[in-house]
Coordinates of C-alpha atoms in Angstrom, one line a residue:
Chain A
X421 CA 78.4 52.2 12.0
X422 CA 74.8 53.1 11.5
X423 CA 74.0 53.0 15.3
X424 CA 75.6 49.8 16.3
X425 CA 77.5 50.1 19.7
X426 CA 79.6 47.4 21.2
X427 CA 81.2 47.2 24.7
X428 CA 83.8 46.6 26.1
X429 CA 86.3 47.4 23.4
X430 CA 89.1 45.5 25.2
X431 CA 89.0 42.8 27.8
X432 CA 91.4 40.3 29.1
X433 CA 89.9 37.0 30.5
X434 CA 91.3 34.2 32.4
X435 CA 90.7 30.5 31.2
X436 CA 87.3 29.4 32.7
X437 CA 85.9 32.9 33.3
X438 CA 82.7 34.1 31.9
X439 CA 81.7 37.4 30.4
X440 CA 79.2 39.1 28.1
X441 CA 80.0 41.2 25.2
X442 CA 77.2 43.8 24.8
X443 CA 75.6 45.1 21.6
X444 CA 73.0 47.6 21.2
X445 CA 71.6 49.4 18.2
X446 CA 69.2 52.4 17.9
X447 CA 68.5 52.2 14.2
X448 CA 65.5 49.7 14.6
X449 CA 67.5 47.0 12.8
X450 CA 65.5 43.7 12.6
X451 CA 68.5 41.5 11.9
X452 CA 71.5 41.4 14.3
X453 CA 74.7 39.3 14.1
X454 CA 77.8 38.4 16.1
X455 CA 80.9 37.5 14.1
X456 CA 84.4 36.7 15.2
X457 CA 87.6 37.5 13.3
X458 CA 90.8 35.7 14.1
X459 CA 94.2 37.3 13.0
X460 CA 94.6 37.4 9.1
X461 CA 91.4 35.7 8.7
X462 CA 87.9 36.7 7.4
X463 CA 84.8 37.0 9.7
X464 CA 83.0 33.9 10.9
X465 CA 79.3 34.0 12.0
X466 CA 78.6 33.0 15.6
X467 CA 74.9 33.8 16.0
X468 CA 72.3 35.7 14.5
X469 CA 68.8 37.0 15.3
X470 CA 66.0 38.0 12.9
X471 CA 64.0 39.9 15.6
X472 CA 63.2 39.8 19.5
X473 CA 62.9 36.4 20.9
X474 CA 64.3 34.7 17.7
X475 CA 67.9 33.6 17.4
X476 CA 69.8 30.8 15.7
X477 CA 73.3 29.5 15.3
X478 CA 75.7 30.6 12.7
X479 CA 79.0 28.9 11.5
X480 CA 80.9 28.7 14.9
X481 CA 78.5 28.7 17.7
X482 CA 80.1 26.4 20.2
X483 CA 81.2 28.1 23.4
X484 CA 78.8 31.1 23.0
X485 CA 75.2 31.9 23.9
X486 CA 73.0 34.8 22.8
X487 CA 69.6 36.3 23.7
X488 CA 67.3 38.9 22.0
X489 CA 64.9 40.0 24.6
X490 CA 64.5 43.5 22.9
X491 CA 65.0 44.7 19.4
X492 CA 67.8 47.1 20.6
X493 CA 70.1 44.5 22.4
X494 CA 71.8 41.4 21.3
X495 CA 74.4 40.3 24.0
X496 CA 76.9 37.5 23.4
X497 CA 77.7 35.3 26.5
X498 CA 81.0 33.4 26.8
X499 CA 80.4 30.8 29.7
X500 CA 83.8 29.1 30.1
X501 CA 86.5 31.2 28.2
X502 CA 89.0 29.1 26.4
X503 CA 92.2 30.5 24.8
X504 CA 90.6 29.5 21.4
X505 CA 88.2 32.4 21.9
X506 CA 90.8 34.9 21.7
X507 CA 89.6 37.1 18.8
X508 CA 88.0 40.2 17.7
X509 CA 84.3 40.2 17.9
X510 CA 82.0 42.2 15.8
X511 CA 78.3 42.9 16.3
X512 CA 76.3 43.9 13.2
X513 CA 72.8 45.1 12.5
X514 CA 70.8 45.5 9.4
X515 CA 67.7 46.1 7.7
X516 CA 66.8 45.4 4.0
X517 CA 69.9 44.6 2.0
X518 CA 72.7 45.9 4.0
X519 CA 74.5 45.1 7.3
X520 CA 76.3 47.6 9.5
X521 CA 79.1 46.7 11.8
X522 CA 80.1 48.0 15.2
X523 CA 83.8 48.9 15.9
X524 CA 84.7 45.6 17.5
X525 CA 85.5 44.1 20.8
X526 CA 89.3 42.8 21.2
X527 CA 89.1 39.8 23.7
X528 CA 92.1 38.0 25.1
X529 CA 91.8 34.7 27.0
X530 CA 94.9 33.8 29.0
Chain B
X991 CA 82.9 28.3 3.3
X992 CA 83.2 31.4 1.3
X993 CA 82.0 31.1 -2.3
X994 CA 84.2 33.6 -3.8
X995 CA 87.8 34.0 -5.0
X996 CA 89.8 37.1 -4.8
X997 CA 93.6 37.9 -5.2
X998 CA 95.2 38.2 -1.9
X999 CA 96.7 41.5 -2.6
X1000 CA 96.9 44.3 -5.0
X1001 CA 98.5 47.8 -5.4
X1002 CA 97.3 51.1 -7.0
X1003 CA 98.7 54.4 -7.6
X1004 CA 97.0 57.2 -5.7
X1005 CA 94.6 59.0 -8.0
X1006 CA 94.3 56.0 -10.5
X1007 CA 91.4 53.7 -10.8
X1008 CA 91.6 50.6 -8.5
X1009 CA 89.8 47.6 -10.1
X1010 CA 89.4 44.7 -7.9
X1011 CA 88.2 41.4 -9.3
X1012 CA 86.0 38.6 -7.7
X1013 CA 85.0 35.2 -9.0
X1014 CA 82.0 33.7 -7.8
X1015 CA 81.3 30.9 -10.5
X1016 CA 78.7 28.9 -8.2
X1017 CA 76.5 31.8 -7.7
X1018 CA 72.8 31.1 -7.7
X1019 CA 70.3 33.3 -9.5
X1020 CA 68.8 34.9 -6.6
X1021 CA 72.2 35.7 -4.8
X1022 CA 73.5 39.1 -4.6
X1023 CA 77.1 40.2 -4.7
X1024 CA 78.2 42.4 -1.9
X1025 CA 81.3 44.4 -1.4
X1026 CA 82.5 45.5 2.1
X1027 CA 85.9 46.8 3.1
X1028 CA 87.7 46.8 6.4
X1029 CA 90.3 49.5 7.2
X1030 CA 93.0 48.3 9.6
X1031 CA 91.0 46.6 12.4
X1032 CA 87.9 48.4 12.2
X1033 CA 84.4 47.0 11.7
X1034 CA 83.7 46.2 8.1
X1035 CA 82.1 49.0 6.0
X1036 CA 79.4 48.4 3.4
X1037 CA 80.3 49.7 0.0
X1038 CA 77.9 48.4 -2.7
X1039 CA 75.8 45.4 -3.7
X1040 CA 74.3 44.1 -6.9
X1041 CA 72.2 41.4 -8.5
X1042 CA 72.5 41.6 -12.4
X1043 CA 73.0 45.1 -13.4
X1044 CA 75.9 47.3 -13.0
X1045 CA 75.7 49.6 -9.9
X1046 CA 77.2 52.9 -8.9
X1047 CA 77.2 54.9 -5.7
X1048 CA 79.2 57.7 -4.3
X1049 CA 81.9 55.2 -3.1
X1050 CA 82.4 52.9 -6.1
X1051 CA 81.0 51.1 -9.2
X1052 CA 80.3 47.4 -9.4
X1053 CA 80.4 45.7 -12.7
X1054 CA 78.9 42.2 -12.9
X1055 CA 79.5 39.9 -16.0
X1056 CA 76.4 38.8 -17.9
X1057 CA 76.8 35.3 -16.8
X1058 CA 77.2 36.6 -13.1
X1059 CA 80.3 34.4 -12.5
X1060 CA 82.6 37.2 -11.9
X1061 CA 82.4 40.9 -10.9
X1062 CA 84.8 43.8 -10.5
X1063 CA 84.7 46.5 -7.9
X1064 CA 85.9 50.0 -9.2
X1065 CA 87.2 52.8 -7.0
X1066 CA 87.5 55.5 -9.7
X1067 CA 90.1 57.7 -7.9
X1068 CA 92.0 55.8 -5.2
X1069 CA 93.2 57.8 -2.2
X1070 CA 95.5 56.7 0.6
X1071 CA 92.4 56.3 2.8
X1072 CA 91.2 53.5 0.5
X1073 CA 93.9 51.3 1.7
X1074 CA 92.0 48.4 3.2
X1075 CA 91.0 44.8 2.9
X1076 CA 88.1 44.5 0.5
X1077 CA 85.7 41.6 0.8
X1078 CA 83.6 40.2 -2.0
X1079 CA 80.6 38.3 -0.6
X1080 CA 77.8 36.3 -2.0
X1081 CA 74.7 36.4 0.0
X1082 CA 73.4 33.1 1.5
X1083 CA 69.8 32.7 2.5
X1084 CA 69.6 31.6 6.2
X1085 CA 67.2 29.0 7.4
X1086 CA 64.9 31.0 9.6
X1087 CA 61.7 32.3 8.3
X1088 CA 62.0 35.9 7.3
X1089 CA 64.6 35.4 4.8
X1090 CA 67.5 36.7 6.9
X1091 CA 70.7 36.5 5.1
X1092 CA 74.2 35.9 6.3
X1093 CA 77.4 37.2 4.8
X1094 CA 80.0 34.5 4.2
X1095 CA 83.4 36.3 4.4
X1096 CA 86.7 35.0 2.8
X1097 CA 90.1 36.4 3.1
X1098 CA 89.5 39.3 0.9
X1099 CA 91.8 41.5 -1.1
X1100 CA 94.5 43.6 0.7
X1101 CA 94.5 46.8 -1.5
X1102 CA 97.4 49.2 -0.9
X1103 CA 97.3 52.6 -2.5
X1104 CA 100.6 54.1 -2.9
X1105 CA 101.5 57.9 -3.0

């Protein structure tokens, strides 16, 4: 996974709760991404960042927020969890032409 | 939306070459073709990428047609551990300065390698 670490691996949330998915990398990746993957589907980009202090929305940003205060960390915040946010979340980091993914965080909202 | 078309599933005998096709008829001149794979529910794994020329690395070969409207990923000697979903992806430039690219994922091809 080229130095991309996500936590937690599993989490169950109640509707309306908030939480932060942590992502950290130690490979000096400039670019970092958050994707979600629903069952049987491909990955959808939530947010991305090209460097510290710079973030932008991807394909499905609603209900999420991110920050990039350091090069190493790119946390994803869910403010008011909804059942539609039940998914597997992947953080990724890259430099140059390739992107490396973390192992995923399984989130269930009940 | 994804800009590629792949068959939903394929089978391959262990030890034989696996040839995975991908159509990307609307690809632009400066867009790369990337291949990733996802084993079970792990994070996607980078395999190979190319622009115009055929490419080879320790994992696979990538053959891109002259008109760049399609490509084929070749696993020369498939093993059971190559059973995975394979994603063919065309890189799209993001709007932020710096040229960061996003990878738009489709549903991929489920490759099953049989003993």
